[in-house]
Coordinates of C-alpha atoms in Angstrom, one line a residue:
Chain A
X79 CA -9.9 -100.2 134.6
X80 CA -8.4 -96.9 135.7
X81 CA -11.2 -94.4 136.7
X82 CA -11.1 -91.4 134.5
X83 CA -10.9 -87.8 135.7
X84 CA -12.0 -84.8 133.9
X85 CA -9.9 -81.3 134.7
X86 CA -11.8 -78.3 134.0
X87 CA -8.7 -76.2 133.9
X88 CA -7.9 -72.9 131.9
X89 CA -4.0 -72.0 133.5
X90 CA -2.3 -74.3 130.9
X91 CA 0.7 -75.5 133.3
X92 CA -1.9 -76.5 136.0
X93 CA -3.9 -79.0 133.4
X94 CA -0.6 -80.2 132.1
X95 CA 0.7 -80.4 135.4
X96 CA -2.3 -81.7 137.2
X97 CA -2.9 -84.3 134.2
X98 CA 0.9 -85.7 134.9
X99 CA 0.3 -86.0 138.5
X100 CA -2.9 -87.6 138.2
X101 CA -1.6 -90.0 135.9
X102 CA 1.3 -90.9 137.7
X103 CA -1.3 -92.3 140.7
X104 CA -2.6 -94.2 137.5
X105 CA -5.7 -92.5 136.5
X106 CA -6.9 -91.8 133.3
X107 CA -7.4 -88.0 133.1
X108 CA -9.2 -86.2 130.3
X109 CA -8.8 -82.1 129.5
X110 CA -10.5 -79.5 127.8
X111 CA -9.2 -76.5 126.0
X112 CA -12.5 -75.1 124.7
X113 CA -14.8 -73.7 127.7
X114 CA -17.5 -72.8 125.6
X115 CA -19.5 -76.1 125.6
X116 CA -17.9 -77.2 128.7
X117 CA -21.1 -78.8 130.4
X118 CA -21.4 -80.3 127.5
X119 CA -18.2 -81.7 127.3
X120 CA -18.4 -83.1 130.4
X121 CA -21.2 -85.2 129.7
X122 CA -20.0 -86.5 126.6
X123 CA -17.1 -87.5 128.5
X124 CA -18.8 -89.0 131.3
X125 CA -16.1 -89.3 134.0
X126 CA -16.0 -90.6 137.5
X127 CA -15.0 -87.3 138.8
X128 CA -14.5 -83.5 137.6
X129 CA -12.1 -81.1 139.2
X130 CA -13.8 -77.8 138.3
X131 CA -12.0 -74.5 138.3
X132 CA -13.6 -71.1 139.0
X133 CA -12.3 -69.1 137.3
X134 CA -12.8 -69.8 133.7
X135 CA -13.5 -68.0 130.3
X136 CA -17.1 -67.8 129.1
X137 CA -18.7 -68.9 132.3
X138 CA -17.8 -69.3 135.5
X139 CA -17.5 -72.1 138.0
X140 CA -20.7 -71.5 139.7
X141 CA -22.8 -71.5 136.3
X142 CA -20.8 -74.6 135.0
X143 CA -21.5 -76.3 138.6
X144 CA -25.1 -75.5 138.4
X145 CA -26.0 -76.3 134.8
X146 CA -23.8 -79.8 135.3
X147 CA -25.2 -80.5 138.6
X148 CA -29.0 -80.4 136.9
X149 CA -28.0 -83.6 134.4
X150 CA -25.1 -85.3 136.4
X151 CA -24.7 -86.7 139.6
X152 CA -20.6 -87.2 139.2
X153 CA -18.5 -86.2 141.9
X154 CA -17.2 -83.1 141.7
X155 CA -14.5 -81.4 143.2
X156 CA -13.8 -77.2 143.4
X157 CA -10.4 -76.1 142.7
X158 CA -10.0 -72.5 142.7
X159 CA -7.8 -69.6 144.4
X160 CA -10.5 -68.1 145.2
X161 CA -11.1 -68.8 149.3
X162 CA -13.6 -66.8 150.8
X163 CA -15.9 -68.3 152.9
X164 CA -18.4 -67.0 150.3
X165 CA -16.9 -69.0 147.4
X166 CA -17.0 -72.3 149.6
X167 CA -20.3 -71.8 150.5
X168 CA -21.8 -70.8 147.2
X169 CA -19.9 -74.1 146.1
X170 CA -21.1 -76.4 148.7
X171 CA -24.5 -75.1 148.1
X172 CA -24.4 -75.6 144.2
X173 CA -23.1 -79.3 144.5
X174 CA -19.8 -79.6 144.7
X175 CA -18.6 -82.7 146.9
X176 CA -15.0 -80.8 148.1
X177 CA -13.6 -77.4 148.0
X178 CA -10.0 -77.0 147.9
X179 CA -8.0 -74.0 148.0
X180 CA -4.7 -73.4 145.5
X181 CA -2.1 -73.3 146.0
X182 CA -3.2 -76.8 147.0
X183 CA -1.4 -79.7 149.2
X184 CA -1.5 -82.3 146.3
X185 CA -1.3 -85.3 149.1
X186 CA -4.5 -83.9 150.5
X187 CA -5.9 -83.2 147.0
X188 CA -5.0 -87.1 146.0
X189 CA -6.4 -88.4 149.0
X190 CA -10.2 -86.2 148.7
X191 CA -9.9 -87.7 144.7
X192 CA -9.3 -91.5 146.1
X193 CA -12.0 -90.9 148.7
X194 CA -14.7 -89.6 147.0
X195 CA -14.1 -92.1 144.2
X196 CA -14.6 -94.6 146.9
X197 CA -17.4 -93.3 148.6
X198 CA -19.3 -92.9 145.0
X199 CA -17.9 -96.8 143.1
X200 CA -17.1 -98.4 145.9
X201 CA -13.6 -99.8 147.2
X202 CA -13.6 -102.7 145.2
X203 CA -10.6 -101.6 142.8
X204 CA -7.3 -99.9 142.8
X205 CA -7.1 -101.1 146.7
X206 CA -4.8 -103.3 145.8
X207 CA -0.5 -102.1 144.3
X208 CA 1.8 -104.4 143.5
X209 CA 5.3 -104.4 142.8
X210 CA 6.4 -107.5 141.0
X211 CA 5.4 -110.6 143.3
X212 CA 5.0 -108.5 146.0
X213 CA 1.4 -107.0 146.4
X214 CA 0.0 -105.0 149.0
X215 CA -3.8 -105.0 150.2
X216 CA -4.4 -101.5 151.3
X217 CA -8.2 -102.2 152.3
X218 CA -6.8 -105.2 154.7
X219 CA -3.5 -103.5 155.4
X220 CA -1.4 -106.7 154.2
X221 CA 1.2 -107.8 152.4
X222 CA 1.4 -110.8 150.4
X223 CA 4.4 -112.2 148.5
X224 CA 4.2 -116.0 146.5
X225 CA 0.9 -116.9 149.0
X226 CA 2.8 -115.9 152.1
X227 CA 1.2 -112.8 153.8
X228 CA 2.0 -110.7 156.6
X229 CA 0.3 -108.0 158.2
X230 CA 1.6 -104.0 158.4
X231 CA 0.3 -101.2 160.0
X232 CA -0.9 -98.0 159.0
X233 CA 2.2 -96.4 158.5
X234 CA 4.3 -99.8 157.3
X235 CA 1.5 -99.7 154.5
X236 CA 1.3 -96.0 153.2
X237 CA 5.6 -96.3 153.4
X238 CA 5.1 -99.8 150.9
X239 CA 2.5 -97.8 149.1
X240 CA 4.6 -94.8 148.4
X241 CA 7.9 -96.8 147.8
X242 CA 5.7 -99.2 145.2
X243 CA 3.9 -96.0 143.8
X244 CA 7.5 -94.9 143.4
X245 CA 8.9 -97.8 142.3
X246 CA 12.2 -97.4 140.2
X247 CA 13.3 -94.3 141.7
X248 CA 14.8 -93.1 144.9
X249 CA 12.3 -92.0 147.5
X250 CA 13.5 -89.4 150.1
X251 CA 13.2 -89.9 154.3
X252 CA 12.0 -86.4 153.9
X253 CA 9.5 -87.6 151.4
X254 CA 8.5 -90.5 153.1
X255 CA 7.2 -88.5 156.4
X256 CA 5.7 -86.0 154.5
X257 CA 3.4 -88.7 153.1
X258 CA 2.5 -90.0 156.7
X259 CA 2.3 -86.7 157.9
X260 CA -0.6 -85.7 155.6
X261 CA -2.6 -88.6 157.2
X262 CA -1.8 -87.4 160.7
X263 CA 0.6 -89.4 161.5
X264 CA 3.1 -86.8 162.8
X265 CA 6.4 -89.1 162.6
X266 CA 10.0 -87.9 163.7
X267 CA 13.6 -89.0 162.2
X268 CA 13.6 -92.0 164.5
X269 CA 10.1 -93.1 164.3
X270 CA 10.4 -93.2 161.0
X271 CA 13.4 -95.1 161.2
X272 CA 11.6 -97.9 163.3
X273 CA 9.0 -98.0 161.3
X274 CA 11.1 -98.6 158.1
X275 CA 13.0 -101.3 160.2
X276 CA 10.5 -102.8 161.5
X277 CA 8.4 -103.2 157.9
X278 CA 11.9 -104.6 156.7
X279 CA 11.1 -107.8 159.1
X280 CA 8.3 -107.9 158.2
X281 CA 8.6 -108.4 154.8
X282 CA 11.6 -110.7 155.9
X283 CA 9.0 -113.2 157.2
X284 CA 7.3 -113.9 154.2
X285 CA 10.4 -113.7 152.1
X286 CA 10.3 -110.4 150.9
X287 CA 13.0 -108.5 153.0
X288 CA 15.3 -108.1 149.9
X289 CA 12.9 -105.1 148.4
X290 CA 13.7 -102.6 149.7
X291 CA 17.0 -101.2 149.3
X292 CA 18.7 -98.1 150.8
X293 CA 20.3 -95.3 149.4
X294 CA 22.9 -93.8 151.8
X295 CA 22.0 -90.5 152.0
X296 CA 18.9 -90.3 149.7
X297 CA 16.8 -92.6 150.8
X298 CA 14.9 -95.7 149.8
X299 CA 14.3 -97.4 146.5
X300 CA 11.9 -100.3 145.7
Chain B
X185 CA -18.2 -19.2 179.0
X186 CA -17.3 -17.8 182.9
X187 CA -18.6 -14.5 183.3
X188 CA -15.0 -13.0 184.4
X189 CA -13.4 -14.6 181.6
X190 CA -16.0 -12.8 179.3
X191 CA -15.5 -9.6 181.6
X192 CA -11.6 -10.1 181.3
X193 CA -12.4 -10.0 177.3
X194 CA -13.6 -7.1 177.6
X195 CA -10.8 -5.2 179.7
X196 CA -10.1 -2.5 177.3
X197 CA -13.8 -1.2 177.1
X198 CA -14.3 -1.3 180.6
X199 CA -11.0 0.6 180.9
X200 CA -12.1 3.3 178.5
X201 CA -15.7 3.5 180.5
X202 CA -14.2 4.1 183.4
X203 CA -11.5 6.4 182.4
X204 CA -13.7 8.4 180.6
X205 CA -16.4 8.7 183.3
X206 CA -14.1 9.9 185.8
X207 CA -12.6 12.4 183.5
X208 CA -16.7 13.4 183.1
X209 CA -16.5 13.4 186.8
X210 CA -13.7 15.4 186.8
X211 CA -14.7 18.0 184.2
X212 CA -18.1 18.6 185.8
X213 CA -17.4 19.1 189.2
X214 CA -14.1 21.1 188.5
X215 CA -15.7 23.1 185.5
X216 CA -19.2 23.3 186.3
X217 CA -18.8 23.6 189.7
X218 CA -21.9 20.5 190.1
X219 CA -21.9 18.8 193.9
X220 CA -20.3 16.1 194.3
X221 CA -23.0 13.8 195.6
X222 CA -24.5 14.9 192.2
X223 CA -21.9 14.0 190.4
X224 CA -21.2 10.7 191.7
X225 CA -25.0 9.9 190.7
X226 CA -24.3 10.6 187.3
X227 CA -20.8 8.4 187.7
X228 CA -22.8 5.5 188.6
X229 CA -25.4 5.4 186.3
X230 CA -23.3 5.8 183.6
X231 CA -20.9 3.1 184.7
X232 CA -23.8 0.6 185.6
X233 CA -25.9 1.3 182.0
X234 CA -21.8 0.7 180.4
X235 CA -22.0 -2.6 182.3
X236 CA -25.6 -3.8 182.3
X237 CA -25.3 -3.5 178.2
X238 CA -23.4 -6.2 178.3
X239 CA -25.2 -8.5 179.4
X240 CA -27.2 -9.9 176.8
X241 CA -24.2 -10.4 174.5
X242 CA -22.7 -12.4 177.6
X243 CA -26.0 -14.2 177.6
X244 CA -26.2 -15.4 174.0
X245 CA -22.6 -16.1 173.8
X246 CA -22.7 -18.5 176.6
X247 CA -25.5 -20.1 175.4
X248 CA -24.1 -20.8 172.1
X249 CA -20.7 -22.1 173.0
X250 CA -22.0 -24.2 176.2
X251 CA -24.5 -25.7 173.4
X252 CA -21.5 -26.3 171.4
X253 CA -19.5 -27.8 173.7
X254 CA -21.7 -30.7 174.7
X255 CA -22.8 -31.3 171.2
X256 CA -18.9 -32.1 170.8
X257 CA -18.2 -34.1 173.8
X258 CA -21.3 -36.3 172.9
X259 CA -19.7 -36.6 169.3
X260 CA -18.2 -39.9 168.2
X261 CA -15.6 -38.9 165.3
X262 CA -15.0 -35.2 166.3
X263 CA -14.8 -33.9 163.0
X264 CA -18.4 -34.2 162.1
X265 CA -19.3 -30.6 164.6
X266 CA -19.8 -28.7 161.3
X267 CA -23.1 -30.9 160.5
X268 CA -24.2 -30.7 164.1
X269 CA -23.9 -26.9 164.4
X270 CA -26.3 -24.2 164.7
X271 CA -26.7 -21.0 163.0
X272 CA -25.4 -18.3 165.5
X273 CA -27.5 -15.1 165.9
X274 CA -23.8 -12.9 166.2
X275 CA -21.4 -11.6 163.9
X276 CA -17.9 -13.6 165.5
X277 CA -20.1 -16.6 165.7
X278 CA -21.4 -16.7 161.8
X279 CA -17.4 -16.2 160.8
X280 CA -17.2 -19.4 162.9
X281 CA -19.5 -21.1 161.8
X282 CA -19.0 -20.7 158.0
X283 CA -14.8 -22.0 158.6
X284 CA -16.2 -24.8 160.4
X285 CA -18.6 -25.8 157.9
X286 CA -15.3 -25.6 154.8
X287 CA -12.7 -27.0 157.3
X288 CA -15.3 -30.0 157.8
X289 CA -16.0 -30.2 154.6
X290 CA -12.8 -30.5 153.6
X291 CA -11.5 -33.1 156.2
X292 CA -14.6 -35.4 155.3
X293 CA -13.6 -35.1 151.7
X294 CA -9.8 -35.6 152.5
X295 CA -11.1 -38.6 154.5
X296 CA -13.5 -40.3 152.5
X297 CA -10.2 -40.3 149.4
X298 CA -8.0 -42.0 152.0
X299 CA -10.5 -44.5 152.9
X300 CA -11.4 -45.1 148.9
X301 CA -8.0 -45.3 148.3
X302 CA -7.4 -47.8 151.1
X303 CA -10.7 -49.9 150.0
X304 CA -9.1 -50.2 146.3
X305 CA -6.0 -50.8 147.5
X306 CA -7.1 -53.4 149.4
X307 CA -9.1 -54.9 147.1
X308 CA -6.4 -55.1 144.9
X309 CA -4.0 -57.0 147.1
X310 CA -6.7 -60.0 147.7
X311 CA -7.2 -60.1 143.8
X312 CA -3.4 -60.0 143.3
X313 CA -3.4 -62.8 145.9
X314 CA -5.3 -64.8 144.2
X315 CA -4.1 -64.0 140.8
X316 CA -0.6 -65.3 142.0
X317 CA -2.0 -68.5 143.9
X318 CA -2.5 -70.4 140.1
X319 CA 1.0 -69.5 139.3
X320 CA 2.2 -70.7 142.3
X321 CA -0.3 -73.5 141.9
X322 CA 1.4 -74.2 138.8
X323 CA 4.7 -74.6 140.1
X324 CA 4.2 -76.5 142.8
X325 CA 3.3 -79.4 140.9
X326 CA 5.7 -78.9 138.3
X327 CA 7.8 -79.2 141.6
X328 CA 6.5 -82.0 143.0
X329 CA 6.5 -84.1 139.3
X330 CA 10.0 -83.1 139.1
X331 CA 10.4 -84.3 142.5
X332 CA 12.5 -81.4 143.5
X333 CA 11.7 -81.2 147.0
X334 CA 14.3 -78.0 147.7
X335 CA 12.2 -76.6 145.2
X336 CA 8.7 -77.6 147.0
X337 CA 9.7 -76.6 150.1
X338 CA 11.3 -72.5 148.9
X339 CA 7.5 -72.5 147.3
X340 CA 6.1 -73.3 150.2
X341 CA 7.8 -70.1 152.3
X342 CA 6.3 -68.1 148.8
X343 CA 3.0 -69.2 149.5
X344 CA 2.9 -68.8 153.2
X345 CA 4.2 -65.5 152.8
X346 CA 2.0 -64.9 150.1
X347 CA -0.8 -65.7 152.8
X348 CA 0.5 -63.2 155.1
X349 CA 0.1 -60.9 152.9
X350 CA -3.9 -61.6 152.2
X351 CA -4.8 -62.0 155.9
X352 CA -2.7 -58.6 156.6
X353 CA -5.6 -57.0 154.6
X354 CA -7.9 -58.9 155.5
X355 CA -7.3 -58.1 159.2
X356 CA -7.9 -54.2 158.7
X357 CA -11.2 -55.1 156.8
X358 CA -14.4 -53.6 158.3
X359 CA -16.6 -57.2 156.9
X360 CA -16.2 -60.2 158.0
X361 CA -15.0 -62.9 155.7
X362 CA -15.1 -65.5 158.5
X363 CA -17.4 -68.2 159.9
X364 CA -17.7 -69.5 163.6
X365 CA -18.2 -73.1 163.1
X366 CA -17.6 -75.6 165.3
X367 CA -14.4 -77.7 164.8
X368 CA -12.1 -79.2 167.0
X369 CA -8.7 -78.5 168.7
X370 CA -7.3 -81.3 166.4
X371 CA -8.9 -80.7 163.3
X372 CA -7.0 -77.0 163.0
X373 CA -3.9 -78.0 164.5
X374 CA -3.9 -80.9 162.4
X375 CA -4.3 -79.3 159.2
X376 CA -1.5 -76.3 160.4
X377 CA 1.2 -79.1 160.6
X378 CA 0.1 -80.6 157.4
X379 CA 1.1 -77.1 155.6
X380 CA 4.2 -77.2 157.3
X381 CA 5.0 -80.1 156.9
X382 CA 7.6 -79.8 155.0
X383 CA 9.4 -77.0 156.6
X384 CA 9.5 -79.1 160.1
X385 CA 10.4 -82.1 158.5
X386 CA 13.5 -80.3 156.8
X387 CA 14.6 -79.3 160.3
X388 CA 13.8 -82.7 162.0
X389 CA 11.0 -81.3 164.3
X390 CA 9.8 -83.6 166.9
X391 CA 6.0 -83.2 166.9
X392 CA 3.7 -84.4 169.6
X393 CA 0.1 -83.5 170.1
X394 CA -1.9 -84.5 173.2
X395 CA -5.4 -84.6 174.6
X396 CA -6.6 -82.5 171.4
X397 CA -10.0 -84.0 170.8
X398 CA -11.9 -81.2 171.8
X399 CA -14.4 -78.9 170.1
X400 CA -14.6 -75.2 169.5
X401 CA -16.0 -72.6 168.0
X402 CA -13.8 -70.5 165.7
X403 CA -13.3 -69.9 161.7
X404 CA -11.0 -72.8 161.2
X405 CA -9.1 -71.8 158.1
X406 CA -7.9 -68.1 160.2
X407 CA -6.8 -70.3 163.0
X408 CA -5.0 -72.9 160.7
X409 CA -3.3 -69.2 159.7
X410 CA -2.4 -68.0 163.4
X411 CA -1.1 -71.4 164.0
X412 CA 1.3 -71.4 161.1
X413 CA 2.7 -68.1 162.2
X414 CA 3.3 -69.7 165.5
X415 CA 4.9 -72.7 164.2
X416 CA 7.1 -70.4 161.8
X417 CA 8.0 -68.8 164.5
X418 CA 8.7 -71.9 166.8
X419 CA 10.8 -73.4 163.6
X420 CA 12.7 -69.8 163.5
X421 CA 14.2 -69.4 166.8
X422 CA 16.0 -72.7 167.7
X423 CA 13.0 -75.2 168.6
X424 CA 13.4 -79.0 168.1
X425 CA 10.4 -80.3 169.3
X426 CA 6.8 -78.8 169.2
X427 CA 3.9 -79.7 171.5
X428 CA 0.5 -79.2 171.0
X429 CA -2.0 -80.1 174.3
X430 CA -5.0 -78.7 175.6
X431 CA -6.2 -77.1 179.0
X432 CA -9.9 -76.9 179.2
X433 CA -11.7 -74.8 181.8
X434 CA -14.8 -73.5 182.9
X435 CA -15.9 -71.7 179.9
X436 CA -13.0 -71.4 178.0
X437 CA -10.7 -74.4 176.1
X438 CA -7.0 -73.2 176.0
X439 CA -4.2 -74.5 173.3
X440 CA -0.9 -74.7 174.3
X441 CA 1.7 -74.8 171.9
X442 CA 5.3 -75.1 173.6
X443 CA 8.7 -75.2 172.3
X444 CA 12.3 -75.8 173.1
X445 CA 13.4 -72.8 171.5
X446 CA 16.0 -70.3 172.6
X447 CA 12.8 -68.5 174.2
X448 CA 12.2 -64.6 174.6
X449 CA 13.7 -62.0 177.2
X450 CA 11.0 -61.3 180.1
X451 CA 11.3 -57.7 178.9
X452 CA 10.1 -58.2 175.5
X453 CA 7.2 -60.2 175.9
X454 CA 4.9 -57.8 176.9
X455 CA 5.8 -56.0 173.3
X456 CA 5.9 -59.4 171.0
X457 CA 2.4 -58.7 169.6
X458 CA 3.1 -55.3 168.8
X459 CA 2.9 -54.3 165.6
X460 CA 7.1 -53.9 164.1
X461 CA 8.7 -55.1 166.8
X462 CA 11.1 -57.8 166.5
X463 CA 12.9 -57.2 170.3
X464 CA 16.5 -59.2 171.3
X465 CA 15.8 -62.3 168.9
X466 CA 14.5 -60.3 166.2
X467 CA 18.2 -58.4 166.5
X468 CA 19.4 -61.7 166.2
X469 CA 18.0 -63.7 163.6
X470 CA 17.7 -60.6 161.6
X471 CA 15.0 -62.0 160.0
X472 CA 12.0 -60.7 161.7
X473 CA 9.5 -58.2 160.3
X474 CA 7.5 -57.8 163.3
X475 CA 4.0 -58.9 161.9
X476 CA 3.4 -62.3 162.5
X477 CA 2.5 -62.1 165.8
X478 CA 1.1 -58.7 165.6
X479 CA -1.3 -59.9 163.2
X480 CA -2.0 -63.4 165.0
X481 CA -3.3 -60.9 167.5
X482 CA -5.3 -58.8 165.4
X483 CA -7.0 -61.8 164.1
X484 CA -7.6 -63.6 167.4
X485 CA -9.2 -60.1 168.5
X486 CA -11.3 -60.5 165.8
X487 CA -12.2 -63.8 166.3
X488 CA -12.6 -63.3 169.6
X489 CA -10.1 -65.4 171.1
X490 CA -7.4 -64.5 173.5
X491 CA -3.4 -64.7 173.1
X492 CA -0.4 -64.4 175.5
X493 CA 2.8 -66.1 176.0
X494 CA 5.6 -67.0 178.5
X495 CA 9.3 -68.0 178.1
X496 CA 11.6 -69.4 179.8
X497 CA 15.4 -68.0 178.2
X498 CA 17.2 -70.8 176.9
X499 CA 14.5 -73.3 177.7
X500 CA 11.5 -72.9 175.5
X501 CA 8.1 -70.5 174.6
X502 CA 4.8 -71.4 175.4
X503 CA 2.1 -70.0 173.3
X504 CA -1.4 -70.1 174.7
X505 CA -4.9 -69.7 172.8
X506 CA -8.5 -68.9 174.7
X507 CA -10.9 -70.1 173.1
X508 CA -14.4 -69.1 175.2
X509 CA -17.2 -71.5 174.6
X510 CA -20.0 -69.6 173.9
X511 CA -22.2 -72.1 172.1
X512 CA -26.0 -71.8 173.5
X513 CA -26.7 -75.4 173.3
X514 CA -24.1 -76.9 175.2

């Protein structure tokens, strides 16, 4: 079951927008277009997480963080463009689990929504993509393919997650090291290279090395 | 107030005194037939009461301005003497004293428009900031579910400019909107590179960062912004590979951020954090304004950190940031 997300959103291209990109890391997202009742809303709704804007009509963030946060312990996330060190305090203080900042990094924004989720249900879901046969364990860090498994690293696995997450379409080097940048790993041209190469073997020893194809030029397709 | 200087003031008077006295002289002695020892009596008292009256207007007058001098030099913002001033007890003195009291009135009203009108105008820049930050916002994830990364990346130059903009009015801003907190060499430079990342990626920057793992006490999210100007820079003139390390010392933790870029002319780096210049590279790229550095400066000030650079022409900059430790407890 996909967790569901609630966005608290009044700019209509950001919910739209937002909604599309949550959905395309497969979560179910809920919106709302009437602000009025929105504490209410959100507990009839009952997600597993809110992204709460600050700026909204009727009542602010602060109000709907305060009245939600006296019947409802779900995680909840500030998105705002507000970014005084007065709003993040006054958010941090009134419950919010994260604070983030538009125009936002939407890798880092994914990641805080995948570990907060976590940290509040548990890992014991969603750790695992697969892409036809293959499948990869991201809480191990393997890869299996018809009962044979072999074991990646760090960056072999967030490459196999992006290119599976992708799956279908042509993934950029470009984009590809801009997804391991965003969890530190600060990868050049050739690194990147190796890396690709060497999850290619790896994925040759349990049968697998056929996946992923190259695109001269553009990049890599799963 | 010297006493000659008053005496030379009053040149014209002591002229007349004298001319006429010995014209008196004259006219007595000549006409009258009086003795001379007589007459020069007369002469002399009249020239010493001429002198001795005065005295007390030399008195009160040097009084008064002496009094007003020092209450000036001990005055902060100069222009504030009209509140400070007494009431004279002479005529010149009260003319004085009531232009002083409309030319400082006048100035404090000129200057108290100017800084209104530079409060609102700041005020509105940060709200137009943010105003623009959910259309931006909004395009960068259209952007990004397009997959248009040409797209993502000429957004990502908006909002970092955009960012300029907020901190270059934030910098001039008499509160503080930061917090010392302690963080760590890696955490900010960490989080600087993830905002680039997409502009060093496009230009196949070689990143390294080494012995970071220290902690420090600054406002993290203004130091994420000085770094970015630095990298922009870096990115800018000709570097290929970046390196963050660290240099602790007694006191003080230093970042140094080098690169291989086409460096900076020894005679312009004593004038790159000046505010509008853009020196030999500046010339050119032609795409320097001349405030990123000046205002990685201003912030540091305000943080409290210290900034300098060398260069090597043709072989790279190195950037360096002080960070004094200055934490009781450690």
């Amino acid at each position: 079951m996909a967790r569901r997300i609630m966005i608290i959103e009044d700019d209509r291209t950001i919910q739209q927008q937002l909604k599309a990109l949550l959905e395309s890391y497969r979560y179910e997202v809920v919106t709302t277009d009437d602000f009025a009742t929105v504490v209410e809303d959100i507990i009839k709704e009952n997600p597993d997480l809110v992204l709460l804007d600050l700026n909204l009509p009727f009542y602010d963030g602060y109000h709907v963080c305060r009245e939600l946060r006296r019947q409802s312990r779900v995680p909840l996330i500030i998105v705002t463009s507000r970014d005084s060190e007065m709003d993040e305090l006054m958010s941090m203080n009134l419950g919010a689990d994260h604070f983030v900042t538009k125009p936002y990094n939407t890798g880092i924004l994914i990641a805080k929504i995948a570990a907060l989720l976590e940290r509040a249900y548990g890992g014991s879901e969603a750790r695992v993509v697969r892409h036809a046969d293959l499948s990869l364990d991201l809480g191990m860090g393997t890869a299996s393919f018809k009962g044979k498994t072999t074991e990646l690293t760090r960056n072999e696995s967030r490459i196999l997650q992006l290119l599976i997450e992708n799956e279908g379409r042509i993934t950029s080097r470009d984009e590809i090291m801009n997804a391991l940048w965003q969890t530190d790993a600060f990868v050049d041209d050739n690194t990147l290279t190796v890396n690709i190469n060497r999850l290619r073997k790896k994925l040759a020893t349990i049968d697998a090395g056929a996946f992923i194809k190259t695109r001269r030029g553009q990049g890599y397709l799963l | 107030m010297k006493f000659s200087d008053f005496m030379r003031g009053k040149l014209l008077y002591l002229t007349i005194v004298v001319f006429t006295t010995t014209i008196t002289a004259l006219l007595i002695t000549a006409v009258f037939g009086v003795d001379w020892p007589f007459t020069l009596l007369t002469v002399g008292v009249l020239l010493a009461g001429s002198l001795f009256a005065l005295v007390p207007e030399y008195l009160t007058k040097r009084r008064y301005y002496r009094d007003l001098e020092e209450r000036l030099a001990s005055l902060d913002r100069k222009h504030l003497i009209a509140a400070v001033l007494d009431y004279p007890d002479f005529e010149e003195g009260r003319i004085l004293y009531e232009m002083l009291q409309v030319t400082g009135k006048s100035m404090n009203d000129e200057i108290a428009r100017f800084s209104t009108e530079a409060q609102e105008y700041r005020e509105y820049i940060e709200m137009w900031v943010h105003e623009i930050k959910t259309p931006i916002a909004g395009m960068k994830l259209l952007s990004e579910n397009i997959r248009n990364g040409n797209l993502s990346a000429e957004l990502d130059r908006v909002d970092s400019l955009v960012e300029q903009v907020l901190f270059y009015a934030r910098s001039n801003a008499v509160e503080k909107d930061y917090q010392i907190r302690r963080t760590t060499l890696e955490s900010v430079v960490t989080t600087a590179l993830k905002s680039s990342a997409r502009q060093l990626i496009a230009k196949k920057m070689r990143v390294q960062t080494t012995g970071l793992d220290l902690p420090v006490l600054t406002d993290a999210k203004w130091t994420v912004f000085i770094l970015r100007q630095l990298i922009d820079n870096s990115v800018k003139y000709g570097a290929s590979a970046l390196e963050f390390s660290a240099e602790p010392s007694v006191g003080s933790v230093a970042l140094l951020l080098s690169d291989d870029g086409i460096g900076i002319e020894e005679k312009d780096l004593d004038r790159i954090f000046d505010k509008g210049f853009t020196g030999e590279n500046g010339r050119r790229f032609g795409k320097a304004t001349g405030l990123g550095l000046y205002l990685c400066r201003k912030l540091c000030q305000k943080l409290g950190l210290g900034i300098d650079a060398r260069s090597v022409i043709g072989e790279g900059t190195v950037v360096r940031i002080v960070f004094p430790e200055r934490d009781p407890f450690s």
